[in-house]
Each structure stands twice: as C-alpha cells, then as structure tokens.
Short mmCIF file of N, CA, C and O in Angstrom, two decimals:
data_model
loop_
_atom_site.label_atom_id
_atom_site.label_comp_id
_atom_site.label_asym_id
_atom_site.label_seq_id
_atom_site.Cartn_x
_atom_site.Cartn_y
_atom_site.Cartn_z
N MET A 1 -5.22 -46.89 31.55
CA MET A 1 -4.61 -46.83 32.86
C MET A 1 -5.51 -47.54 33.85
O MET A 1 -6.72 -47.46 33.75
N LYS A 2 -4.88 -48.22 34.77
CA LYS A 2 -5.64 -48.92 35.81
C LYS A 2 -5.19 -48.40 37.16
O LYS A 2 -3.99 -48.24 37.41
N PHE A 3 -6.18 -48.16 38.03
CA PHE A 3 -5.90 -47.65 39.36
C PHE A 3 -6.60 -48.51 40.41
O PHE A 3 -7.68 -49.05 40.16
N GLN A 4 -5.99 -48.60 41.57
CA GLN A 4 -6.57 -49.23 42.74
C GLN A 4 -7.16 -48.10 43.58
O GLN A 4 -6.47 -47.12 43.87
N ILE A 5 -8.43 -48.24 43.97
CA ILE A 5 -9.10 -47.23 44.79
C ILE A 5 -9.77 -47.97 45.94
O ILE A 5 -10.89 -48.49 45.80
N GLU A 6 -9.10 -48.06 47.07
CA GLU A 6 -9.55 -48.87 48.19
C GLU A 6 -10.91 -48.47 48.73
O GLU A 6 -11.69 -49.31 49.14
N ASN A 7 -11.23 -47.18 48.78
CA ASN A 7 -12.49 -46.77 49.41
C ASN A 7 -13.65 -46.63 48.43
O ASN A 7 -14.66 -46.03 48.75
N MET A 8 -13.53 -47.24 47.25
CA MET A 8 -14.63 -47.27 46.28
C MET A 8 -15.42 -48.55 46.57
O MET A 8 -14.99 -49.65 46.23
N THR A 9 -16.58 -48.39 47.24
CA THR A 9 -17.28 -49.57 47.75
C THR A 9 -18.71 -49.73 47.25
O THR A 9 -19.36 -50.70 47.62
N CYS A 10 -19.23 -48.78 46.47
CA CYS A 10 -20.63 -48.89 46.06
C CYS A 10 -20.86 -48.16 44.72
O CYS A 10 -19.96 -47.51 44.20
N GLY A 11 -22.07 -48.26 44.23
CA GLY A 11 -22.42 -47.59 42.98
C GLY A 11 -22.29 -46.08 43.07
O GLY A 11 -21.91 -45.43 42.10
N GLY A 12 -22.59 -45.52 44.22
CA GLY A 12 -22.44 -44.08 44.40
C GLY A 12 -20.99 -43.66 44.28
O GLY A 12 -20.68 -42.62 43.68
N CYS A 13 -20.10 -44.48 44.82
CA CYS A 13 -18.67 -44.21 44.70
C CYS A 13 -18.25 -44.25 43.23
O CYS A 13 -17.49 -43.39 42.79
N VAL A 14 -18.75 -45.22 42.51
CA VAL A 14 -18.42 -45.34 41.09
C VAL A 14 -18.86 -44.09 40.34
O VAL A 14 -18.11 -43.55 39.51
N ARG A 15 -20.05 -43.59 40.64
CA ARG A 15 -20.54 -42.37 39.97
C ARG A 15 -19.64 -41.18 40.30
O ARG A 15 -19.33 -40.37 39.42
N ARG A 16 -19.21 -41.06 41.56
CA ARG A 16 -18.35 -39.93 41.94
C ARG A 16 -16.96 -40.06 41.30
O ARG A 16 -16.39 -39.07 40.86
N VAL A 17 -16.43 -41.26 41.25
CA VAL A 17 -15.14 -41.50 40.60
C VAL A 17 -15.24 -41.16 39.11
O VAL A 17 -14.38 -40.47 38.56
N THR A 18 -16.29 -41.62 38.47
CA THR A 18 -16.49 -41.34 37.05
C THR A 18 -16.61 -39.84 36.81
O THR A 18 -16.00 -39.30 35.88
N ALA A 19 -17.38 -39.15 37.65
CA ALA A 19 -17.55 -37.71 37.50
C ALA A 19 -16.21 -36.98 37.68
O ALA A 19 -15.92 -36.03 36.94
N ALA A 20 -15.40 -37.42 38.63
CA ALA A 20 -14.10 -36.78 38.86
C ALA A 20 -13.20 -36.94 37.64
O ALA A 20 -12.54 -35.99 37.21
N VAL A 21 -13.19 -38.14 37.06
CA VAL A 21 -12.36 -38.39 35.88
C VAL A 21 -12.87 -37.57 34.70
O VAL A 21 -12.10 -36.91 33.99
N GLN A 22 -14.19 -37.55 34.50
CA GLN A 22 -14.75 -36.86 33.35
C GLN A 22 -14.71 -35.34 33.51
O GLN A 22 -14.84 -34.62 32.53
N ALA A 23 -14.48 -34.85 34.72
CA ALA A 23 -14.28 -33.41 34.91
C ALA A 23 -12.93 -32.99 34.33
O ALA A 23 -12.74 -31.87 33.89
N VAL A 24 -11.98 -33.93 34.31
CA VAL A 24 -10.65 -33.68 33.74
C VAL A 24 -10.67 -33.94 32.23
O VAL A 24 -10.07 -33.21 31.47
N ASP A 25 -11.35 -35.02 31.83
CA ASP A 25 -11.42 -35.40 30.42
C ASP A 25 -12.84 -35.89 30.14
O ASP A 25 -13.18 -37.04 30.46
N ALA A 26 -13.66 -35.02 29.56
CA ALA A 26 -15.07 -35.33 29.32
C ALA A 26 -15.26 -36.55 28.43
O ALA A 26 -16.30 -37.22 28.49
N SER A 27 -14.28 -36.88 27.61
CA SER A 27 -14.42 -38.02 26.71
C SER A 27 -13.82 -39.31 27.28
O SER A 27 -13.79 -40.33 26.60
N ALA A 28 -13.38 -39.27 28.52
CA ALA A 28 -12.77 -40.46 29.14
C ALA A 28 -13.81 -41.56 29.32
O ALA A 28 -14.99 -41.31 29.57
N THR A 29 -13.34 -42.79 29.18
CA THR A 29 -14.16 -43.97 29.44
C THR A 29 -13.69 -44.58 30.75
O THR A 29 -12.50 -44.82 30.94
N VAL A 30 -14.65 -44.83 31.66
CA VAL A 30 -14.32 -45.35 32.98
C VAL A 30 -15.04 -46.68 33.16
O VAL A 30 -16.25 -46.77 32.98
N SER A 31 -14.29 -47.69 33.54
CA SER A 31 -14.86 -49.00 33.82
C SER A 31 -14.41 -49.40 35.23
O SER A 31 -13.22 -49.62 35.46
N ALA A 32 -15.38 -49.48 36.13
CA ALA A 32 -15.05 -49.74 37.54
C ALA A 32 -15.42 -51.16 37.94
O ALA A 32 -16.39 -51.73 37.44
N ASN A 33 -14.64 -51.71 38.87
CA ASN A 33 -14.93 -53.00 39.47
C ASN A 33 -14.92 -52.79 40.98
O ASN A 33 -13.86 -52.72 41.59
N VAL A 34 -16.11 -52.69 41.56
CA VAL A 34 -16.23 -52.40 42.99
C VAL A 34 -15.64 -53.54 43.81
O VAL A 34 -14.97 -53.31 44.82
N GLY A 35 -15.86 -54.78 43.40
CA GLY A 35 -15.34 -55.93 44.13
C GLY A 35 -13.83 -55.94 44.26
O GLY A 35 -13.29 -56.35 45.28
N GLU A 36 -13.16 -55.49 43.21
CA GLU A 36 -11.69 -55.44 43.22
C GLU A 36 -11.17 -54.06 43.62
O GLU A 36 -9.97 -53.86 43.70
N HIS A 37 -12.08 -53.11 43.84
CA HIS A 37 -11.70 -51.73 44.17
C HIS A 37 -10.74 -51.17 43.11
O HIS A 37 -9.74 -50.54 43.43
N SER A 38 -11.09 -51.41 41.85
CA SER A 38 -10.22 -50.94 40.77
C SER A 38 -11.03 -50.25 39.70
O SER A 38 -12.24 -50.42 39.59
N VAL A 39 -10.32 -49.44 38.92
CA VAL A 39 -10.95 -48.72 37.83
C VAL A 39 -9.98 -48.68 36.64
O VAL A 39 -8.79 -48.48 36.82
N ASP A 40 -10.53 -48.95 35.46
CA ASP A 40 -9.77 -48.83 34.22
C ASP A 40 -10.25 -47.55 33.54
O ASP A 40 -11.46 -47.34 33.41
N ILE A 41 -9.30 -46.72 33.12
CA ILE A 41 -9.64 -45.45 32.51
C ILE A 41 -8.94 -45.32 31.16
O ILE A 41 -7.73 -45.49 31.08
N GLN A 42 -9.74 -45.03 30.14
CA GLN A 42 -9.20 -44.70 28.83
C GLN A 42 -9.30 -43.19 28.70
O GLN A 42 -10.42 -42.65 28.68
N SER A 43 -8.17 -42.51 28.65
CA SER A 43 -8.18 -41.05 28.65
C SER A 43 -6.92 -40.51 27.99
O SER A 43 -5.88 -41.16 27.98
N THR A 44 -7.04 -39.30 27.50
CA THR A 44 -5.87 -38.61 26.95
C THR A 44 -5.17 -37.78 28.03
O THR A 44 -4.11 -37.21 27.77
N SER A 45 -5.77 -37.70 29.21
CA SER A 45 -5.15 -36.96 30.32
C SER A 45 -3.97 -37.75 30.89
O SER A 45 -3.88 -38.96 30.70
N THR A 46 -3.14 -37.05 31.63
CA THR A 46 -2.00 -37.72 32.25
C THR A 46 -2.45 -38.50 33.48
O THR A 46 -3.48 -38.20 34.09
N GLN A 47 -1.67 -39.48 33.81
CA GLN A 47 -1.94 -40.29 35.00
C GLN A 47 -2.00 -39.39 36.24
O GLN A 47 -2.89 -39.54 37.08
N GLN A 48 -1.10 -38.45 36.35
CA GLN A 48 -1.05 -37.57 37.51
C GLN A 48 -2.29 -36.69 37.59
O GLN A 48 -2.84 -36.49 38.67
N ALA A 49 -2.76 -36.18 36.46
CA ALA A 49 -3.96 -35.34 36.46
C ALA A 49 -5.17 -36.13 36.95
O ALA A 49 -6.00 -35.62 37.71
N LEU A 50 -5.27 -37.38 36.52
CA LEU A 50 -6.38 -38.23 36.96
C LEU A 50 -6.26 -38.55 38.45
O LEU A 50 -7.25 -38.49 39.19
N MET A 51 -5.06 -38.86 38.90
CA MET A 51 -4.85 -39.15 40.31
C MET A 51 -5.17 -37.94 41.17
O MET A 51 -5.79 -38.07 42.24
N ASP A 52 -4.80 -36.75 40.72
CA ASP A 52 -5.10 -35.52 41.46
C ASP A 52 -6.61 -35.31 41.55
O ASP A 52 -7.12 -34.95 42.62
N ALA A 53 -7.32 -35.52 40.45
CA ALA A 53 -8.77 -35.34 40.44
C ALA A 53 -9.46 -36.33 41.38
O ALA A 53 -10.38 -35.98 42.11
N LEU A 54 -8.99 -37.56 41.36
CA LEU A 54 -9.56 -38.58 42.24
C LEU A 54 -9.28 -38.27 43.70
O LEU A 54 -10.16 -38.41 44.56
N GLU A 55 -8.07 -37.81 43.99
CA GLU A 55 -7.70 -37.42 45.36
C GLU A 55 -8.61 -36.29 45.84
O GLU A 55 -9.14 -36.34 46.96
N THR A 56 -8.81 -35.29 45.01
CA THR A 56 -9.67 -34.16 45.36
C THR A 56 -11.10 -34.61 45.62
O THR A 56 -11.77 -34.08 46.51
N ALA A 57 -11.56 -35.61 44.89
CA ALA A 57 -12.92 -36.14 45.06
C ALA A 57 -13.04 -37.05 46.27
O ALA A 57 -14.14 -37.51 46.60
N GLY A 58 -11.93 -37.33 46.94
CA GLY A 58 -11.96 -38.18 48.13
C GLY A 58 -11.70 -39.65 47.85
O GLY A 58 -11.98 -40.51 48.68
N TYR A 59 -11.14 -39.93 46.68
CA TYR A 59 -10.85 -41.31 46.28
C TYR A 59 -9.38 -41.45 45.88
O TYR A 59 -9.07 -41.54 44.68
N PRO A 60 -8.48 -41.44 46.85
CA PRO A 60 -7.06 -41.58 46.52
C PRO A 60 -6.83 -42.87 45.71
O PRO A 60 -7.36 -43.92 46.06
N ALA A 61 -6.08 -42.72 44.65
CA ALA A 61 -5.83 -43.84 43.74
C ALA A 61 -4.35 -44.10 43.61
O ALA A 61 -3.55 -43.18 43.66
N ARG A 62 -4.02 -45.39 43.44
CA ARG A 62 -2.64 -45.71 43.13
C ARG A 62 -2.62 -46.54 41.85
O ARG A 62 -3.51 -47.37 41.63
N PRO A 63 -1.64 -46.26 41.01
CA PRO A 63 -1.57 -46.98 39.73
C PRO A 63 -1.32 -48.47 39.93
O PRO A 63 -0.58 -48.86 40.84
N VAL A 64 -1.92 -49.26 39.09
CA VAL A 64 -1.67 -50.71 39.07
C VAL A 64 -0.72 -50.96 37.92
O VAL A 64 -1.00 -50.56 36.79
N VAL A 65 0.37 -51.61 38.20
CA VAL A 65 1.38 -51.84 37.17
C VAL A 65 1.13 -53.12 36.43
O VAL A 65 0.65 -54.07 36.92
#
C-alpha cells in the first residue's frame, strides 16, 4: 500500500510514522520518501487500520492509487 503524507518532512517524522504502523502490525515493512511525502507499507493490516493509526499519530494519510 502506498500513502501520501503531506506533513512528513524529516527523519523524526519517518520514525513516528514507522512506529505508528508497527504498533498496528509489528512485522510491517515501511519505506518512506520524505521528498515525495509518501510511504510504502507492506502489511497484513487493512488500509483503514493503517490510516487510523497514522491519523492518531498526527500524520493523516491518503491512499495513492
């Protein structure tokens, strides 16, 4: 799954985004691109569960189609 996260602007943001995703699915793989404000996530969790976790962490995400 790929998400756009506009307010992900630094390495600290990437760590918080990764932690939020891995709180939902500890085995998830997160690959972030700060320049594009995007994140690719390999997870068995649902898209909605990941979006909810990111929203709670302060990083609203929208799916990239």
